XYZ file of C-alpha atoms in Angstrom:
363
model
C 105.319 139.063 27.340
C 102.862 141.750 28.366
C 102.606 144.770 26.062
C 101.486 148.229 27.177
C 98.569 149.418 25.127
C 99.070 152.778 23.334
C 96.619 155.636 23.885
C 93.330 154.608 22.381
C 91.650 156.284 19.466
C 88.585 156.704 21.683
C 90.502 158.908 24.147
C 91.754 161.076 21.276
C 88.261 161.407 19.866
C 86.917 162.355 23.301
C 89.560 165.097 23.677
C 88.800 166.568 20.274
C 85.072 166.305 20.963
C 85.545 168.307 24.188
C 87.667 170.970 22.479
C 85.403 171.413 19.458
C 82.227 171.373 21.563
C 83.632 174.012 23.945
C 84.681 176.305 21.083
C 81.340 175.976 19.286
C 79.268 176.635 22.412
C 81.373 179.653 23.421
C 81.152 181.006 19.864
C 77.361 180.668 19.828
C 77.132 182.284 23.282
C 79.333 185.187 22.093
C 77.210 185.759 18.992
C 74.064 185.802 21.117
C 75.702 188.093 23.669
C 76.821 190.601 20.994
C 73.365 190.580 19.401
C 71.629 191.028 22.759
C 74.065 193.749 23.868
C 73.802 195.869 20.707
C 70.025 195.557 20.532
C 69.246 196.298 24.181
C 72.452 197.985 25.435
C 72.004 195.733 28.445
C 74.120 195.678 31.585
C 77.110 193.260 31.410
C 75.655 191.348 34.360
C 72.749 190.333 32.141
C 75.165 189.299 29.402
C 76.842 187.065 31.958
C 73.670 184.970 32.188
C 74.151 183.887 28.566
C 77.681 182.726 29.350
C 76.579 180.967 32.533
C 74.084 179.012 30.431
C 76.908 178.186 28.006
C 79.032 176.984 30.943
C 76.282 174.656 32.111
C 76.046 173.134 28.632
C 79.840 172.797 28.354
C 80.099 171.119 31.742
C 77.272 168.790 30.759
C 78.667 167.536 27.440
C 82.411 167.508 28.202
C 84.312 165.152 30.486
C 86.059 166.253 33.690
C 86.367 169.712 35.225
C 89.049 171.235 32.988
C 86.962 172.590 30.123
C 84.288 173.991 32.432
C 86.806 175.870 34.614
C 88.817 177.183 31.666
C 85.594 178.332 30.014
C 84.609 180.124 33.238
C 87.849 182.161 33.185
C 87.367 182.899 29.490
C 83.787 184.101 29.977
C 84.628 186.498 32.804
C 87.627 187.969 30.954
C 85.668 188.208 27.703
C 82.757 190.032 29.386
C 85.259 192.564 30.734
C 86.937 192.922 27.344
C 83.896 193.166 25.067
C 80.970 194.368 27.125
C 82.471 196.673 29.779
C 83.622 200.242 29.079
C 86.301 200.934 27.869
C 85.461 198.327 25.249
C 88.031 195.842 23.935
C 90.329 196.466 26.875
C 90.735 194.407 29.996
C 90.352 196.785 32.927
C 89.729 195.987 36.569
C 89.898 199.622 37.635
C 86.222 200.258 37.003
C 84.323 201.013 40.186
C 82.764 197.845 41.580
C 84.018 195.604 38.793
C 86.568 193.635 40.858
C 83.715 192.470 43.084
C 81.583 191.680 40.013
C 84.527 189.808 38.481
C 85.043 187.685 41.588
C 81.339 186.887 41.934
C 80.896 186.028 38.251
C 83.982 183.826 38.277
C 82.894 182.100 41.483
C 79.345 181.514 40.220
C 80.659 180.232 36.889
C 83.097 177.789 38.518
C 80.507 176.554 41.034
C 77.940 175.977 38.282
C 80.521 174.203 36.133
C 81.727 172.037 39.030
C 78.221 171.112 40.205
C 77.121 170.236 36.681
C 80.186 168.033 36.206
C 79.540 166.291 39.534
C 75.902 165.699 38.631
C 77.006 164.174 35.349
C 79.410 161.869 37.192
C 76.646 160.874 39.608
C 74.351 160.109 36.667
C 77.056 157.909 35.190
C 77.531 156.107 38.517
C 73.777 155.507 38.787
C 73.679 154.235 35.200
C 76.634 151.906 35.830
C 74.946 150.613 38.983
C 71.706 149.954 37.108
C 73.645 148.120 34.408
C 75.371 146.009 37.057
C 71.987 145.181 38.609
C 70.576 144.270 35.188
C 73.569 142.051 34.484
C 73.109 140.359 37.854
C 69.434 139.790 37.036
C 70.372 138.319 33.661
C 72.874 135.982 35.304
C 70.243 134.934 37.834
C 67.767 134.231 35.026
C 70.405 132.206 33.143
C 71.212 130.219 36.274
C 67.530 129.556 36.958
C 66.927 128.477 33.378
C 69.950 126.189 33.462
C 68.720 124.661 36.721
C 65.247 124.200 35.266
C 66.651 122.698 32.056
C 68.778 120.190 33.924
C 65.790 119.246 36.065
C 63.062 119.079 33.426
C 65.091 117.441 30.662
C 67.102 114.862 32.584
C 64.169 112.765 33.809
C 62.430 112.210 30.427
C 65.785 111.396 28.831
C 66.449 108.823 31.558
C 62.959 107.419 31.038
C 63.452 107.141 27.255
C 66.804 105.389 27.692
C 65.364 103.008 30.294
C 62.299 102.146 28.210
C 64.311 101.636 25.017
C 66.833 99.429 26.849
C 64.014 97.316 28.296
C 62.414 97.040 24.863
C 65.585 95.891 23.103
C 67.017 93.661 25.844
C 63.765 91.903 26.784
C 61.972 91.995 23.465
C 61.295 88.250 23.292
C 60.041 88.038 26.872
C 57.709 91.034 26.703
C 54.035 90.702 25.903
C 52.469 92.804 23.167
C 50.812 95.053 25.750
C 54.127 95.584 27.581
C 55.828 96.445 24.305
C 53.033 98.898 23.500
C 53.333 100.487 26.945
C 57.090 100.960 26.521
C 56.730 102.493 23.038
C 53.922 104.749 24.283
C 56.106 105.912 27.169
C 58.961 106.666 24.763
C 56.602 108.557 22.457
C 55.112 110.582 25.312
C 58.505 111.531 26.726
C 59.774 112.416 23.239
C 56.879 114.821 22.710
C 57.613 116.376 26.089
C 61.256 116.884 25.083
C 60.140 118.426 21.788
C 57.993 120.885 23.723
C 60.952 121.794 25.903
C 63.153 122.329 22.841
C 60.500 124.642 21.381
C 60.537 126.576 24.649
C 64.309 126.911 24.547
C 64.316 127.936 20.891
C 61.775 130.642 21.669
C 64.288 132.277 24.000
C 66.681 132.768 21.067
C 64.147 135.193 19.582
C 64.792 137.567 22.466
C 67.541 139.989 21.456
C 70.664 139.428 23.532
C 71.881 142.531 25.389
C 68.685 144.547 25.112
C 66.491 141.792 26.540
C 63.758 142.927 24.154
C 61.914 141.395 21.226
C 60.985 142.596 17.780
C 57.314 143.452 17.956
C 54.664 144.110 15.340
C 51.013 144.975 15.721
C 49.111 141.688 15.921
C 45.441 140.771 16.215
C 44.957 139.158 19.634
C 42.179 136.903 18.374
C 44.464 135.360 15.712
C 47.309 134.754 18.172
C 44.957 133.086 20.666
C 43.352 130.946 17.959
C 46.740 129.763 16.699
C 47.906 128.929 20.243
C 44.752 126.863 20.877
C 45.135 125.058 17.540
C 48.735 124.139 18.339
C 48.004 122.991 21.911
C 45.098 120.804 20.720
C 47.406 119.070 18.261
C 49.686 118.242 21.154
C 46.927 117.461 23.684
C 43.742 116.404 21.841
C 41.793 115.932 25.107
C 42.261 119.505 26.319
C 39.108 121.649 26.429
C 39.455 125.434 26.481
C 36.735 128.052 26.962
C 37.666 131.520 25.679
C 36.100 134.791 26.808
C 37.148 138.064 25.144
C 35.801 141.602 24.558
C 33.655 142.136 21.465
C 35.895 144.870 20.045
C 39.006 144.181 17.988
C 42.197 144.037 20.068
C 45.537 144.807 18.433
C 48.787 145.070 20.407
C 52.517 145.011 19.521
C 54.064 141.597 20.186
C 56.112 138.749 18.833
C 53.214 136.380 18.018
C 55.261 133.163 18.173
C 56.537 133.989 21.652
C 53.133 134.953 23.025
C 51.663 131.776 21.507
C 54.354 129.839 23.381
C 53.389 131.563 26.641
C 49.697 130.780 26.144
C 50.460 127.162 25.242
C 52.672 126.672 28.299
C 50.090 128.136 30.656
C 47.171 126.211 29.148
C 49.119 122.948 29.173
C 50.121 123.457 32.813
C 46.516 124.224 33.730
C 45.344 121.023 32.046
C 48.130 118.701 33.251
C 48.666 119.883 36.823
C 45.144 120.834 37.917
C 44.095 117.169 38.067
C 40.530 117.962 37.065
C 38.278 117.232 34.106
C 36.829 120.740 34.012
C 37.742 122.886 30.995
C 40.570 125.429 31.135
C 39.341 129.005 30.882
C 41.182 131.664 28.884
C 39.803 135.108 29.662
C 41.018 138.259 27.914
C 40.352 141.631 29.516
C 41.113 145.129 28.280
C 42.277 148.091 30.353
C 43.127 151.618 29.225
C 46.804 150.896 28.469
C 47.071 147.118 28.712
C 45.506 143.808 27.767
C 45.513 140.946 30.275
C 45.343 137.219 29.561
C 43.922 135.032 32.356
C 44.463 131.257 32.263
C 42.232 129.708 34.927
C 41.833 126.110 36.036
C 39.450 124.535 38.542
C 41.684 121.976 40.181
C 43.813 121.458 43.253
C 45.590 124.842 43.067
C 49.261 125.571 43.746
C 51.086 125.084 47.020
C 51.249 128.456 48.817
C 54.979 128.064 49.536
C 55.647 127.527 45.835
C 53.677 130.521 44.534
C 56.305 133.246 45.192
C 59.023 131.244 43.396
C 57.173 129.351 40.690
C 57.680 131.949 37.940
C 61.369 132.388 38.753
C 62.352 128.751 38.497
C 63.864 128.917 41.987
C 61.656 126.376 43.720
C 62.570 122.717 44.218
C 60.152 120.093 42.969
C 59.421 117.371 45.529
C 60.980 114.022 44.681
C 57.578 112.363 44.824
C 56.151 114.560 42.090
C 55.952 113.751 38.415
C 59.274 115.419 37.776
C 59.372 115.193 34.013
C 56.093 117.079 33.985
C 57.472 119.880 36.150
C 56.453 123.460 35.415
C 59.847 125.032 36.139
C 61.384 125.663 32.727
C 58.095 126.472 30.997
C 57.072 129.082 33.543
C 60.587 130.556 33.725
C 60.486 131.026 29.965
C 56.980 132.503 30.154
C 58.261 135.006 32.688
C 61.252 135.895 30.491
C 59.101 136.338 27.365
C 56.493 138.516 29.070
C 59.156 140.733 30.665
C 60.863 141.086 27.268
C 57.545 142.478 25.973
C 57.450 145.034 28.784
C 54.661 143.184 30.571
C 54.141 141.390 33.872
C 53.105 137.872 34.794
C 51.775 136.554 38.090
C 50.076 133.540 39.637
C 47.637 133.033 42.486
C 45.085 130.600 43.818
C 41.352 131.273 43.737
C 38.546 129.550 45.581
C 38.401 126.587 43.186
C 41.855 126.308 41.635
C 44.707 128.429 40.244
C 45.055 131.355 37.887
C 48.006 132.587 35.837
C 47.729 135.984 34.234
C 50.026 138.158 32.189
C 49.605 141.723 31.030
C 50.965 143.253 27.810
C 51.104 146.997 27.066
C 49.042 148.317 24.176
C 51.826 150.632 23.088
C 55.384 149.694 22.161
C 57.887 150.541 24.930
């Protein structure tokens, strides 16, 4: 059975907020008007400007048209009663006042109505931006899920196949074949561990805000830790680092940025198909610091470049699928964006370059 929900407490609070706000603003405007009038003996038309300002504020902070229009009537009547001779009497018999009354009331209602409409338009724009952000989040989730299913399924299949071969054909396998199978299982297991670390890093990004908790960190220490961790995973990797001489400190989540650096350096080493060292260059601009990860290998297919950071491209079946870059680069993109930065990729004359920029100030 469907029950009809009673009026919400929120609606009641909104009504009282509108009433109290209107009364307070009109009271403040009246106090200012009395003070201004008795000090300067100004014309009532000048006093009306104070009330028009009050109407703009009322229309801005209350909901709907009602309070703005009612306040407009109140202001015009009150100006007649308090600031027009004979004082403290409502009189429309004064020469020229009916015209003044009509114009003041019209101006007040137009200002109130326009302000209310602008507020509604602002709310519509905000709702639209939220809808776009939600759509972007859903797209990112879908891309990550696609990348996860792609990058994790193949090594799992390989581990299961190798372990089955090892157990079912143990007696018939030579020592070298057994070693090859165990090595394959070990290699694929380390790859899965890396993927799990990538996925766990995403949990550090705060849900609805899409932001991370940042603290001022020394860039040199973060880079050194990332290189130490990647060398434990890939002992053969060689990395040349170039950085400015001055001390660089920027707000970041160090574990997440280390994960980005590790992903990019590992991709540069694994996919470049070259023996040349990976270069990590750090450059400083006025408001940002940029990290360049450069390899000197075969480069990236030009058709893949626009999609590679979004996880939207399809890896060819002939490629080494369990070494795909999809999930790692998608996560890099998510982490950098959560820091308020940007990441991009392009080919250069002798290979490929990935670079990401982080702001010096917290945003």
